[in-house]
PDB file of C-alpha atoms in Angstrom:
ATOM      1  CA  GLN A1089     103.175  95.519 102.749  1.00 90.00           C
ATOM      2  CA  VAL A1090      99.680  94.493 101.789  1.00 95.00           C
ATOM      3  CA  GLN A1091      98.264  96.688  99.092  1.00 98.00           C
ATOM      4  CA  LEU A1092      94.938  96.621  97.292  1.00 98.00           C
ATOM      5  CA  VAL A1093      94.540  99.184  94.540  1.00 98.00           C
ATOM      6  CA  GLU A1094      91.187  99.732  92.897  1.00 98.00           C
ATOM      7  CA  SER A1095      90.695 101.136  89.439  1.00 98.00           C
ATOM      8  CA  GLY A1096      87.999 101.437  86.820  1.00 98.00           C
ATOM      9  CA  GLY A1097      85.582 103.702  88.603  1.00 97.00           C
ATOM     10  CA  GLY A1098      84.289 107.008  87.429  1.00 98.00           C
ATOM     11  CA  LEU A1099      81.228 108.553  85.897  1.00 98.00           C
ATOM     12  CA  VAL A1100      78.701 106.489  84.013  1.00 98.00           C
ATOM     13  CA  GLN A1101      75.222 107.220  82.719  1.00 97.00           C
ATOM     14  CA  PRO A1102      72.217 105.381  84.086  1.00 98.00           C
ATOM     15  CA  GLY A1103      71.981 102.046  82.359  1.00 98.00           C
ATOM     16  CA  GLY A1104      75.676 102.033  81.636  1.00 98.00           C
ATOM     17  CA  SER A1105      78.414  99.687  82.717  1.00 98.00           C
ATOM     18  CA  LEU A1106      81.712  99.754  84.524  1.00 98.00           C
ATOM     19  CA  ARG A1107      84.295  97.184  85.387  1.00 98.00           C
ATOM     20  CA  LEU A1108      86.123  97.688  88.633  1.00 98.00           C
ATOM     21  CA  SER A1109      89.512  96.126  89.154  1.00 98.00           C
ATOM     22  CA  CYS A1110      91.445  95.491  92.331  1.00 98.00           C
ATOM     23  CA  ALA A1111      95.094  94.591  92.051  1.00 98.00           C
ATOM     24  CA  ALA A1112      96.577  92.992  95.146  1.00 98.00           C
ATOM     25  CA  SER A1113     100.122  92.667  96.321  1.00 98.00           C
ATOM     26  CA  GLY A1114     101.741  91.502  99.526  1.00 97.00           C
ATOM     27  CA  ILE A1115      99.420  88.527  99.951  1.00 97.00           C
ATOM     28  CA  ILE A1116      99.215  85.026  98.607  1.00 97.00           C
ATOM     29  CA  PHE A1117      96.328  86.091  96.467  1.00 98.00           C
ATOM     30  CA  SER A1118      95.137  82.661  95.415  1.00 98.00           C
ATOM     31  CA  ILE A1119      94.240  81.596  98.952  1.00 98.00           C
ATOM     32  CA  TYR A1120      92.355  84.757  99.887  1.00 98.00           C
ATOM     33  CA  HIS A1121      88.679  85.374  99.604  1.00 98.00           C
ATOM     34  CA  MET A1122      88.026  88.637  97.827  1.00 98.00           C
ATOM     35  CA  GLY A1123      85.128  90.998  97.805  1.00 98.00           C
ATOM     36  CA  TRP A1124      83.691  94.378  97.065  1.00 98.00           C
ATOM     37  CA  TYR A1125      81.958  96.674  99.503  1.00 98.00           C
ATOM     38  CA  ARG A1126      80.350  99.991  98.838  1.00 98.00           C
ATOM     39  CA  GLN A1127      79.446 102.982 100.927  1.00 98.00           C
ATOM     40  CA  ALA A1128      77.114 105.720  99.845  1.00 97.00           C
ATOM     41  CA  PRO A1129      76.979 109.068 101.636  1.00 93.00           C
ATOM     42  CA  GLY A1130      75.197 108.765 104.957  1.00 94.00           C
ATOM     43  CA  LYS A1131      74.981 104.994 104.753  1.00 96.00           C
ATOM     44  CA  GLN A1132      76.878 102.099 106.216  1.00 96.00           C
ATOM     45  CA  ARG A1133      79.365 100.150 104.214  1.00 97.00           C
ATOM     46  CA  GLU A1134      77.754  97.072 102.744  1.00 97.00           C
ATOM     47  CA  LEU A1135      78.957  93.962 101.013  1.00 97.00           C
ATOM     48  CA  VAL A1136      78.184  93.933  97.315  1.00 98.00           C
ATOM     49  CA  ALA A1137      79.845  90.741  96.165  1.00 98.00           C
ATOM     50  CA  ARG A1138      82.416  88.222  97.229  1.00 98.00           C
ATOM     51  CA  ILE A1139      84.332  85.413  95.653  1.00 98.00           C
ATOM     52  CA  THR A1140      86.112  82.644  97.469  1.00 98.00           C
ATOM     53  CA  SER A1141      89.582  81.417  96.767  1.00 98.00           C
ATOM     54  CA  GLY A1142      87.923  78.570  94.894  1.00 97.00           C
ATOM     55  CA  GLY A1143      85.951  80.897  92.665  1.00 98.00           C
ATOM     56  CA  THR A1144      82.522  80.639  94.253  1.00 98.00           C
ATOM     57  CA  ALA A1145      80.720  83.951  93.995  1.00 98.00           C
ATOM     58  CA  ASN A1146      77.765  85.442  95.771  1.00 97.00           C
ATOM     59  CA  TYR A1147      76.059  88.793  95.646  1.00 98.00           C
ATOM     60  CA  ALA A1148      73.874  91.174  97.479  1.00 97.00           C
ATOM     61  CA  ASP A1149      70.286  90.818  96.346  1.00 96.00           C
ATOM     62  CA  SER A1150      70.323  94.341  94.996  1.00 93.00           C
ATOM     63  CA  VAL A1151      72.946  93.539  92.367  1.00 94.00           C
ATOM     64  CA  LYS A1152      72.112  89.970  91.440  1.00 94.00           C
ATOM     65  CA  GLY A1153      71.773  89.648  87.707  1.00 95.00           C
ATOM     66  CA  ARG A1154      73.563  92.933  87.058  1.00 97.00           C
ATOM     67  CA  SER A1155      76.997  92.364  88.547  1.00 97.00           C
ATOM     68  CA  THR A1156      79.631  89.715  88.104  1.00 98.00           C
ATOM     69  CA  ILE A1157      82.617  89.267  90.359  1.00 98.00           C
ATOM     70  CA  SER A1158      85.567  87.324  89.030  1.00 98.00           C
ATOM     71  CA  ARG A1159      89.204  86.778  89.791  1.00 98.00           C
ATOM     72  CA  ASP A1160      92.376  86.173  87.880  1.00 98.00           C
ATOM     73  CA  ASP A1161      94.898  84.616  90.214  1.00 98.00           C
ATOM     74  CA  ALA A1162      97.642  84.895  87.612  1.00 98.00           C
ATOM     75  CA  LYS A1163      97.197  88.666  87.729  1.00 98.00           C
ATOM     76  CA  ASN A1164      96.457  88.903  91.459  1.00 98.00           C
ATOM     77  CA  THR A1165      93.357  90.814  90.494  1.00 98.00           C
ATOM     78  CA  VAL A1166      89.683  90.674  91.304  1.00 98.00           C
ATOM     79  CA  TYR A1167      87.101  92.323  89.090  1.00 98.00           C
ATOM     80  CA  MET A1168      83.538  93.378  89.314  1.00 98.00           C
ATOM     81  CA  GLN A1169      81.583  93.979  86.151  1.00 98.00           C
ATOM     82  CA  MET A1170      78.580  96.171  86.825  1.00 98.00           C
ATOM     83  CA  ASN A1171      75.841  96.577  84.270  1.00 98.00           C
ATOM     84  CA  SER A1172      72.560  98.442  84.169  1.00 97.00           C
ATOM     85  CA  LEU A1173      73.816 100.919  86.692  1.00 97.00           C
ATOM     86  CA  ARG A1174      71.380 103.091  88.574  1.00 96.00           C
ATOM     87  CA  ALA A1175      71.741 106.253  90.566  1.00 96.00           C
ATOM     88  CA  GLU A1176      71.392 104.278  93.770  1.00 94.00           C
ATOM     89  CA  ASN A1177      74.507 102.307  92.852  1.00 96.00           C
ATOM     90  CA  ALA A1178      76.632 105.421  93.151  1.00 97.00           C
ATOM     91  CA  ALA A1179      79.038 105.014  96.034  1.00 98.00           C
ATOM     92  CA  ASP A1180      82.619 104.569  96.999  1.00 98.00           C
ATOM     93  CA  TYR A1181      83.591 100.998  96.287  1.00 98.00           C
ATOM     94  CA  TYR A1182      86.187  99.167  98.343  1.00 98.00           C
ATOM     95  CA  CYS A1183      88.083  96.026  97.617  1.00 98.00           C
ATOM     96  CA  ILE A1184      88.663  93.602 100.474  1.00 98.00           C
ATOM     97  CA  ALA A1185      90.890  90.592 100.899  1.00 98.00           C
ATOM     98  CA  ALA A1186      90.096  88.175 103.677  1.00 98.00           C
ATOM     99  CA  ILE A1187      91.349  84.984 105.197  1.00 97.00           C
ATOM    100  CA  GLY A1188      90.219  83.871 108.612  1.00 96.00           C
ATOM    101  CA  ALA A1189      90.019  86.971 110.761  1.00 96.00           C
ATOM    102  CA  GLN A1190      92.513  88.851 108.620  1.00 96.00           C
ATOM    103  CA  ARG A1191      91.256  91.723 106.499  1.00 97.00           C
ATOM    104  CA  ALA A1192      92.881  94.106 104.095  1.00 98.00           C
ATOM    105  CA  TRP A1193      91.128  97.006 102.427  1.00 98.00           C
ATOM    106  CA  GLY A1194      91.721  99.046  99.362  1.00 98.00           C
ATOM    107  CA  GLN A1195      91.603 102.808  99.444  1.00 98.00           C
ATOM    108  CA  GLY A1196      88.238 103.010  97.723  1.00 98.00           C
ATOM    109  CA  ILE A1197      87.176 104.222  94.321  1.00 98.00           C
ATOM    110  CA  GLN A1198      84.233 106.387  93.401  1.00 98.00           C
ATOM    111  CA  VAL A1199      81.422 105.330  91.124  1.00 98.00           C
ATOM    112  CA  THR A1200      79.089 108.084  90.035  1.00 98.00           C
ATOM    113  CA  VAL A1201      75.912 107.376  88.097  1.00 98.00           C
ATOM    114  CA  SER A1202      74.437 110.470  86.546  1.00 95.00           C
ATOM    115  CA  SER A1203      72.933 111.694  83.331  1.00 91.00           C
TER     116      SER A1203
END
């Protein structure tokens, strides 16, 4: 009964900010690596950011300096703060939990960037 539920998406103006949240259940959250992928229409799903169980974060080059991934193990939740959003950042965003070869995905949440 692994469940990852994203929230915090929606419509934002160019230059605006959003914070995505992913609440996990059914896993020992603190030992899992967590991440965010995105998929825009007609494009492949790509990794945006990840954070290890120890809190080490890394990012796709396209979002470095504008996004921050973090985790709160007490809340079983991973976040991604996204600032200075652009139209090209619009996509469906997916939360992922990973350990070894094991993967669990959230259902996805839409981020729209439009004026």
